[in-house]
JSON list of C-alpha atoms and ligand atoms in Angstrom, two decimals:
[
{"chain": "A", "resi": 234, "resn": "UNK", "atom": "CA", "xyz": [48.70, 27.60, 78.34]},
{"chain": "A", "resi": 235, "resn": "UNK", "atom": "CA", "xyz": [46.78, 27.33, 75.11]},
{"chain": "A", "resi": 236, "resn": "UNK", "atom": "CA", "xyz": [44.55, 24.29, 75.36]},
{"chain": "A", "resi": 237, "resn": "UNK", "atom": "CA", "xyz": [45.45, 21.66, 72.81]},
{"chain": "A", "resi": 238, "resn": "UNK", "atom": "CA", "xyz": [42.55, 19.41, 72.11]},
{"chain": "A", "resi": 239, "resn": "UNK", "atom": "CA", "xyz": [43.23, 17.46, 68.93]},
{"chain": "A", "resi": 240, "resn": "UNK", "atom": "CA", "xyz": [46.17, 15.10, 68.57]},
{"chain": "A", "resi": 241, "resn": "UNK", "atom": "CA", "xyz": [46.70, 12.64, 65.73]},
{"chain": "A", "resi": 242, "resn": "UNK", "atom": "CA", "xyz": [48.84, 9.53, 66.17]},
{"chain": "A", "resi": 243, "resn": "UNK", "atom": "CA", "xyz": [50.40, 7.17, 63.67]},
{"chain": "A", "resi": 244, "resn": "UNK", "atom": "CA", "xyz": [53.29, 4.72, 63.51]},
{"chain": "A", "resi": 245, "resn": "UNK", "atom": "CA", "xyz": [54.75, 1.87, 61.56]},
{"chain": "A", "resi": 246, "resn": "UNK", "atom": "CA", "xyz": [54.58, -1.78, 62.62]},
{"chain": "A", "resi": 247, "resn": "UNK", "atom": "CA", "xyz": [57.47, -1.39, 65.08]},
{"chain": "A", "resi": 248, "resn": "UNK", "atom": "CA", "xyz": [55.59, 0.93, 67.39]},
{"chain": "A", "resi": 249, "resn": "UNK", "atom": "CA", "xyz": [51.97, -0.20, 67.51]},
{"chain": "A", "resi": 250, "resn": "UNK", "atom": "CA", "xyz": [51.94, -1.10, 71.22]},
{"chain": "A", "resi": 251, "resn": "UNK", "atom": "CA", "xyz": [53.65, 2.12, 72.30]},
{"chain": "A", "resi": 252, "resn": "UNK", "atom": "CA", "xyz": [51.43, 4.22, 70.05]},
{"chain": "A", "resi": 253, "resn": "UNK", "atom": "CA", "xyz": [48.31, 2.65, 71.55]},
{"chain": "A", "resi": 254, "resn": "UNK", "atom": "CA", "xyz": [49.66, 3.24, 75.07]},
{"chain": "A", "resi": 255, "resn": "UNK", "atom": "CA", "xyz": [50.21, 6.90, 74.21]},
{"chain": "A", "resi": 256, "resn": "UNK", "atom": "CA", "xyz": [46.74, 7.16, 72.72]},
{"chain": "A", "resi": 257, "resn": "UNK", "atom": "CA", "xyz": [45.18, 5.75, 75.89]},
{"chain": "A", "resi": 258, "resn": "UNK", "atom": "CA", "xyz": [47.33, 8.04, 78.05]},
{"chain": "A", "resi": 259, "resn": "UNK", "atom": "CA", "xyz": [46.26, 11.14, 76.14]},
{"chain": "A", "resi": 260, "resn": "UNK", "atom": "CA", "xyz": [42.64, 10.05, 75.94]},
{"chain": "A", "resi": 261, "resn": "UNK", "atom": "CA", "xyz": [42.59, 9.65, 79.75]},
{"chain": "A", "resi": 262, "resn": "UNK", "atom": "CA", "xyz": [43.74, 13.27, 80.01]},
{"chain": "A", "resi": 263, "resn": "UNK", "atom": "CA", "xyz": [40.83, 14.50, 77.91]},
{"chain": "A", "resi": 264, "resn": "UNK", "atom": "CA", "xyz": [42.61, 15.12, 74.62]},
{"chain": "A", "resi": 265, "resn": "UNK", "atom": "CA", "xyz": [40.71, 14.50, 71.41]},
{"chain": "A", "resi": 266, "resn": "UNK", "atom": "CA", "xyz": [42.87, 11.67, 70.07]},
{"chain": "A", "resi": 267, "resn": "UNK", "atom": "CA", "xyz": [42.73, 10.33, 66.52]},
{"chain": "A", "resi": 268, "resn": "UNK", "atom": "CA", "xyz": [44.77, 7.16, 66.09]},
{"chain": "A", "resi": 269, "resn": "UNK", "atom": "CA", "xyz": [45.13, 6.47, 62.37]},
{"chain": "A", "resi": 270, "resn": "UNK", "atom": "CA", "xyz": [46.96, 3.19, 62.89]},
{"chain": "A", "resi": 271, "resn": "UNK", "atom": "CA", "xyz": [48.10, 0.78, 61.70]},
{"chain": "A", "resi": 272, "resn": "UNK", "atom": "CA", "xyz": [46.26, -1.58, 64.03]},
{"chain": "A", "resi": 273, "resn": "UNK", "atom": "CA", "xyz": [48.39, -4.67, 63.33]},
{"chain": "A", "resi": 274, "resn": "UNK", "atom": "CA", "xyz": [52.12, -5.35, 63.46]},
{"chain": "A", "resi": 275, "resn": "UNK", "atom": "CA", "xyz": [52.26, -6.52, 59.86]},
{"chain": "A", "resi": 276, "resn": "UNK", "atom": "CA", "xyz": [55.30, -4.96, 58.21]},
{"chain": "A", "resi": 277, "resn": "UNK", "atom": "CA", "xyz": [54.51, -1.59, 56.67]},
{"chain": "A", "resi": 278, "resn": "UNK", "atom": "CA", "xyz": [56.27, 1.52, 55.40]},
{"chain": "A", "resi": 279, "resn": "UNK", "atom": "CA", "xyz": [56.92, 4.36, 57.84]},
{"chain": "A", "resi": 280, "resn": "UNK", "atom": "CA", "xyz": [56.97, 7.15, 55.20]},
{"chain": "A", "resi": 281, "resn": "UNK", "atom": "CA", "xyz": [53.31, 6.56, 54.35]},
{"chain": "A", "resi": 282, "resn": "UNK", "atom": "CA", "xyz": [52.27, 6.76, 58.01]},
{"chain": "A", "resi": 283, "resn": "UNK", "atom": "CA", "xyz": [54.35, 9.84, 58.67]},
{"chain": "A", "resi": 284, "resn": "UNK", "atom": "CA", "xyz": [52.87, 11.54, 55.62]},
{"chain": "A", "resi": 285, "resn": "UNK", "atom": "CA", "xyz": [49.30, 10.61, 56.58]},
{"chain": "A", "resi": 286, "resn": "UNK", "atom": "CA", "xyz": [49.55, 12.12, 60.06]},
{"chain": "A", "resi": 287, "resn": "UNK", "atom": "CA", "xyz": [51.48, 15.13, 58.81]},
{"chain": "A", "resi": 288, "resn": "UNK", "atom": "CA", "xyz": [48.83, 15.95, 56.23]},
{"chain": "A", "resi": 289, "resn": "UNK", "atom": "CA", "xyz": [46.16, 15.95, 58.95]},
{"chain": "A", "resi": 290, "resn": "UNK", "atom": "CA", "xyz": [48.21, 18.40, 61.04]},
{"chain": "A", "resi": 291, "resn": "UNK", "atom": "CA", "xyz": [49.13, 20.54, 58.03]},
{"chain": "A", "resi": 292, "resn": "UNK", "atom": "CA", "xyz": [45.44, 20.76, 57.08]},
{"chain": "A", "resi": 293, "resn": "UNK", "atom": "CA", "xyz": [44.60, 22.07, 60.56]},
{"chain": "A", "resi": 294, "resn": "UNK", "atom": "CA", "xyz": [42.48, 19.03, 61.37]},
{"chain": "A", "resi": 295, "resn": "UNK", "atom": "CA", "xyz": [44.71, 18.27, 64.34]},
{"chain": "A", "resi": 296, "resn": "UNK", "atom": "CA", "xyz": [46.63, 20.66, 66.58]},
{"chain": "A", "resi": 297, "resn": "UNK", "atom": "CA", "xyz": [49.56, 18.32, 67.09]},
{"chain": "A", "resi": 298, "resn": "UNK", "atom": "CA", "xyz": [50.79, 14.98, 65.79]},
{"chain": "A", "resi": 299, "resn": "UNK", "atom": "CA", "xyz": [52.75, 12.20, 67.44]},
{"chain": "A", "resi": 300, "resn": "UNK", "atom": "CA", "xyz": [54.38, 9.64, 65.19]},
{"chain": "A", "resi": 301, "resn": "UNK", "atom": "CA", "xyz": [56.50, 6.60, 65.93]},
{"chain": "A", "resi": 302, "resn": "UNK", "atom": "CA", "xyz": [58.71, 4.08, 64.21]},
{"chain": "A", "resi": 303, "resn": "UNK", "atom": "CA", "xyz": [61.63, 1.98, 65.43]},
{"chain": "A", "resi": 304, "resn": "UNK", "atom": "CA", "xyz": [63.95, 4.93, 65.87]},
{"chain": "A", "resi": 305, "resn": "UNK", "atom": "CA", "xyz": [61.57, 7.81, 65.21]},
{"chain": "A", "resi": 306, "resn": "UNK", "atom": "CA", "xyz": [64.01, 9.05, 62.61]},
{"chain": "A", "resi": 307, "resn": "UNK", "atom": "CA", "xyz": [62.55, 7.77, 59.36]},
{"chain": "A", "resi": 308, "resn": "UNK", "atom": "CA", "xyz": [58.99, 8.76, 60.13]},
{"chain": "A", "resi": 309, "resn": "UNK", "atom": "CA", "xyz": [60.21, 12.20, 61.26]},
{"chain": "A", "resi": 310, "resn": "UNK", "atom": "CA", "xyz": [62.03, 12.68, 57.96]},
{"chain": "A", "resi": 311, "resn": "UNK", "atom": "CA", "xyz": [58.88, 11.83, 56.02]},
{"chain": "A", "resi": 312, "resn": "UNK", "atom": "CA", "xyz": [56.64, 14.10, 58.10]},
{"chain": "A", "resi": 313, "resn": "UNK", "atom": "CA", "xyz": [59.01, 17.04, 57.66]},
{"chain": "A", "resi": 314, "resn": "UNK", "atom": "CA", "xyz": [58.59, 16.80, 53.89]},
{"chain": "A", "resi": 315, "resn": "UNK", "atom": "CA", "xyz": [54.96, 17.91, 54.27]},
{"chain": "A", "resi": 316, "resn": "UNK", "atom": "CA", "xyz": [54.58, 21.68, 53.99]},
{"chain": "A", "resi": 317, "resn": "UNK", "atom": "CA", "xyz": [53.88, 23.32, 57.32]},
{"chain": "A", "resi": 318, "resn": "UNK", "atom": "CA", "xyz": [55.26, 20.51, 59.45]},
{"chain": "A", "resi": 319, "resn": "UNK", "atom": "CA", "xyz": [57.96, 20.96, 62.06]},
{"chain": "A", "resi": 320, "resn": "UNK", "atom": "CA", "xyz": [58.70, 17.59, 63.62]},
{"chain": "A", "resi": 321, "resn": "UNK", "atom": "CA", "xyz": [61.52, 16.55, 65.94]},
{"chain": "A", "resi": 322, "resn": "UNK", "atom": "CA", "xyz": [62.62, 13.22, 67.38]},
{"chain": "A", "resi": 323, "resn": "UNK", "atom": "CA", "xyz": [62.88, 13.41, 71.17]},
{"chain": "A", "resi": 324, "resn": "UNK", "atom": "CA", "xyz": [64.46, 10.98, 73.59]},
{"chain": "A", "resi": 325, "resn": "UNK", "atom": "CA", "xyz": [64.31, 13.30, 76.61]},
{"chain": "A", "resi": 326, "resn": "UNK", "atom": "CA", "xyz": [61.74, 15.63, 78.17]},
{"chain": "A", "resi": 327, "resn": "UNK", "atom": "CA", "xyz": [63.90, 18.76, 77.87]},
{"chain": "A", "resi": 328, "resn": "UNK", "atom": "CA", "xyz": [64.04, 18.45, 74.09]},
{"chain": "A", "resi": 329, "resn": "UNK", "atom": "CA", "xyz": [60.31, 17.79, 73.97]},
{"chain": "A", "resi": 330, "resn": "UNK", "atom": "CA", "xyz": [59.63, 21.06, 75.81]},
{"chain": "A", "resi": 331, "resn": "UNK", "atom": "CA", "xyz": [62.11, 22.99, 73.73]},
{"chain": "A", "resi": 332, "resn": "UNK", "atom": "CA", "xyz": [60.85, 21.91, 70.32]},
{"chain": "A", "resi": 333, "resn": "UNK", "atom": "CA", "xyz": [57.49, 23.38, 71.35]},
{"chain": "A", "resi": 334, "resn": "UNK", "atom": "CA", "xyz": [58.80, 26.46, 73.20]},
{"chain": "A", "resi": 335, "resn": "UNK", "atom": "CA", "xyz": [61.47, 27.54, 70.70]},
{"chain": "A", "resi": 336, "resn": "UNK", "atom": "CA", "xyz": [60.75, 25.71, 67.44]},
{"chain": "A", "resi": 337, "resn": "UNK", "atom": "CA", "xyz": [56.93, 25.66, 67.53]},
{"chain": "A", "resi": 338, "resn": "UNK", "atom": "CA", "xyz": [57.06, 22.00, 66.54]},
{"chain": "A", "resi": 339, "resn": "UNK", "atom": "CA", "xyz": [53.66, 20.67, 65.59]},
{"chain": "A", "resi": 340, "resn": "UNK", "atom": "CA", "xyz": [54.74, 17.05, 65.54]},
{"chain": "A", "resi": 341, "resn": "UNK", "atom": "CA", "xyz": [56.78, 14.81, 67.83]},
{"chain": "A", "resi": 342, "resn": "UNK", "atom": "CA", "xyz": [58.51, 11.64, 66.68]},
{"chain": "A", "resi": 343, "resn": "UNK", "atom": "CA", "xyz": [59.47, 8.82, 69.04]},
{"chain": "A", "resi": 344, "resn": "UNK", "atom": "CA", "xyz": [61.56, 5.68, 68.62]},
{"chain": "A", "resi": 345, "resn": "UNK", "atom": "CA", "xyz": [59.80, 2.66, 70.07]},
{"chain": "A", "resi": 346, "resn": "UNK", "atom": "CA", "xyz": [63.00, 0.60, 69.86]},
{"chain": "A", "resi": 347, "resn": "UNK", "atom": "CA", "xyz": [65.00, 3.31, 71.61]},
{"chain": "A", "resi": 348, "resn": "UNK", "atom": "CA", "xyz": [63.00, 4.41, 74.65]},
{"chain": "A", "resi": 349, "resn": "UNK", "atom": "CA", "xyz": [60.65, 2.62, 77.04]},
{"chain": "A", "resi": 350, "resn": "UNK", "atom": "CA", "xyz": [57.01, 3.38, 77.65]},
{"chain": "A", "resi": 351, "resn": "UNK", "atom": "CA", "xyz": [57.45, 5.36, 80.88]},
{"chain": "A", "resi": 352, "resn": "UNK", "atom": "CA", "xyz": [59.93, 7.76, 79.32]},
{"chain": "A", "resi": 353, "resn": "UNK", "atom": "CA", "xyz": [57.84, 8.01, 76.15]},
{"chain": "A", "resi": 354, "resn": "UNK", "atom": "CA", "xyz": [54.79, 9.06, 78.16]},
{"chain": "A", "resi": 355, "resn": "UNK", "atom": "CA", "xyz": [56.83, 11.68, 80.05]},
{"chain": "A", "resi": 356, "resn": "UNK", "atom": "CA", "xyz": [58.13, 13.03, 76.74]},
{"chain": "A", "resi": 357, "resn": "UNK", "atom": "CA", "xyz": [54.60, 13.17, 75.35]},
{"chain": "A", "resi": 358, "resn": "UNK", "atom": "CA", "xyz": [53.37, 15.00, 78.46]},
{"chain": "A", "resi": 359, "resn": "UNK", "atom": "CA", "xyz": [56.17, 17.57, 78.15]},
{"chain": "A", "resi": 360, "resn": "UNK", "atom": "CA", "xyz": [55.43, 18.09, 74.46]},
{"chain": "A", "resi": 361, "resn": "UNK", "atom": "CA", "xyz": [51.67, 18.58, 74.76]},
{"chain": "A", "resi": 362, "resn": "UNK", "atom": "CA", "xyz": [51.93, 20.79, 77.89]},
{"chain": "A", "resi": 363, "resn": "UNK", "atom": "CA", "xyz": [54.34, 23.32, 76.39]},
{"chain": "A", "resi": 364, "resn": "UNK", "atom": "CA", "xyz": [53.39, 26.34, 74.30]},
{"chain": "A", "resi": 365, "resn": "UNK", "atom": "CA", "xyz": [55.47, 28.22, 71.77]},
{"chain": "A", "resi": 366, "resn": "UNK", "atom": "CA", "xyz": [57.17, 31.19, 73.45]},
{"chain": "A", "resi": 367, "resn": "UNK", "atom": "CA", "xyz": [57.11, 33.42, 70.38]},
{"chain": "A", "resi": 368, "resn": "UNK", "atom": "CA", "xyz": [59.21, 36.56, 70.75]},
{"chain": "A", "resi": 369, "resn": "UNK", "atom": "CA", "xyz": [62.69, 36.19, 69.29]},
{"chain": "A", "resi": 370, "resn": "UNK", "atom": "CA", "xyz": [61.87, 32.59, 68.39]},
{"chain": "A", "resi": 371, "resn": "UNK", "atom": "CA", "xyz": [59.11, 33.73, 66.06]},
{"chain": "A", "resi": 372, "resn": "UNK", "atom": "CA", "xyz": [61.55, 35.19, 63.57]},
{"chain": "A", "resi": 373, "resn": "UNK", "atom": "CA", "xyz": [63.55, 31.95, 63.51]},
{"chain": "A", "resi": 374, "resn": "UNK", "atom": "CA", "xyz": [60.49, 29.79, 63.05]},
{"chain": "A", "resi": 375, "resn": "UNK", "atom": "CA", "xyz": [59.42, 32.13, 60.24]},
{"chain": "A", "resi": 376, "resn": "UNK", "atom": "CA", "xyz": [62.80, 31.43, 58.64]},
{"chain": "A", "resi": 377, "resn": "UNK", "atom": "CA", "xyz": [62.05, 27.70, 58.83]},
{"chain": "A", "resi": 378, "resn": "UNK", "atom": "CA", "xyz": [58.60, 28.29, 57.34]},
{"chain": "A", "resi": 379, "resn": "UNK", "atom": "CA", "xyz": [60.20, 30.24, 54.48]},
{"chain": "A", "resi": 380, "resn": "UNK", "atom": "CA", "xyz": [62.06, 27.05, 53.51]},
{"chain": "A", "resi": 381, "resn": "UNK", "atom": "CA", "xyz": [58.74, 25.34, 52.78]},
{"chain": "A", "resi": 382, "resn": "UNK", "atom": "CA", "xyz": [58.21, 25.00, 49.05]},
{"chain": "B", "resi": 73, "resn": "RB5", "atom": "C1", "xyz": [61.49, -0.61, 60.36]},
{"chain": "B", "resi": 73, "resn": "RB5", "atom": "O1", "xyz": [62.16, -1.81, 60.43]},
{"chain": "B", "resi": 73, "resn": "RB5", "atom": "C2", "xyz": [62.41, 0.51, 60.76]},
{"chain": "B", "resi": 73, "resn": "RB5", "atom": "O2", "xyz": [63.31, 0.77, 59.75]},
{"chain": "B", "resi": 73, "resn": "RB5", "atom": "C3", "xyz": [61.59, 1.74, 61.08]},
{"chain": "B", "resi": 73, "resn": "RB5", "atom": "O3", "xyz": [60.73, 1.46, 62.14]},
{"chain": "B", "resi": 73, "resn": "RB5", "atom": "C4", "xyz": [62.32, 2.98, 61.53]},
{"chain": "B", "resi": 73, "resn": "RB5", "atom": "O4", "xyz": [63.21, 2.73, 62.55]},
{"chain": "B", "resi": 73, "resn": "RB5", "atom": "C5", "xyz": [62.91, 3.79, 60.44]},
{"chain": "B", "resi": 73, "resn": "RB5", "atom": "O5", "xyz": [63.41, 4.90, 60.65]}
]
């Protein structure tokens, strides 16, 4: 397995507690975690937080990103607008492994109002522990990359 050291986290107001639990969980495992907030539950706009984390990953300043909102969907949509980002919402561990293994996803989105903390941590563990398989999947990921404008 390629060692992944740097992971950036962000969320909107609906996922602050879960994001901080994930940050602590990853930090305890030795990952280099950057939590860019927000630090309060004051209402805020998920696109801005998805974009901020995505730009850090796209710039190569983080290996992976984990972003959260109520459903995971809105913040995922925003992150995927940033060139170089491949982000999927996962609600199960199989999907979390597969978006790394087959899609070379560099970001994971989670819905804090959809899944509980225990499942979220299992999904995060599956995501960060899985490497891209390459091979026949490389051509398909290249096709996704070619859609970046
Ligand atoms: C915020 O209320 C909510 O819309 C947001 O967290 C997210 O679920 C959007 O996709």
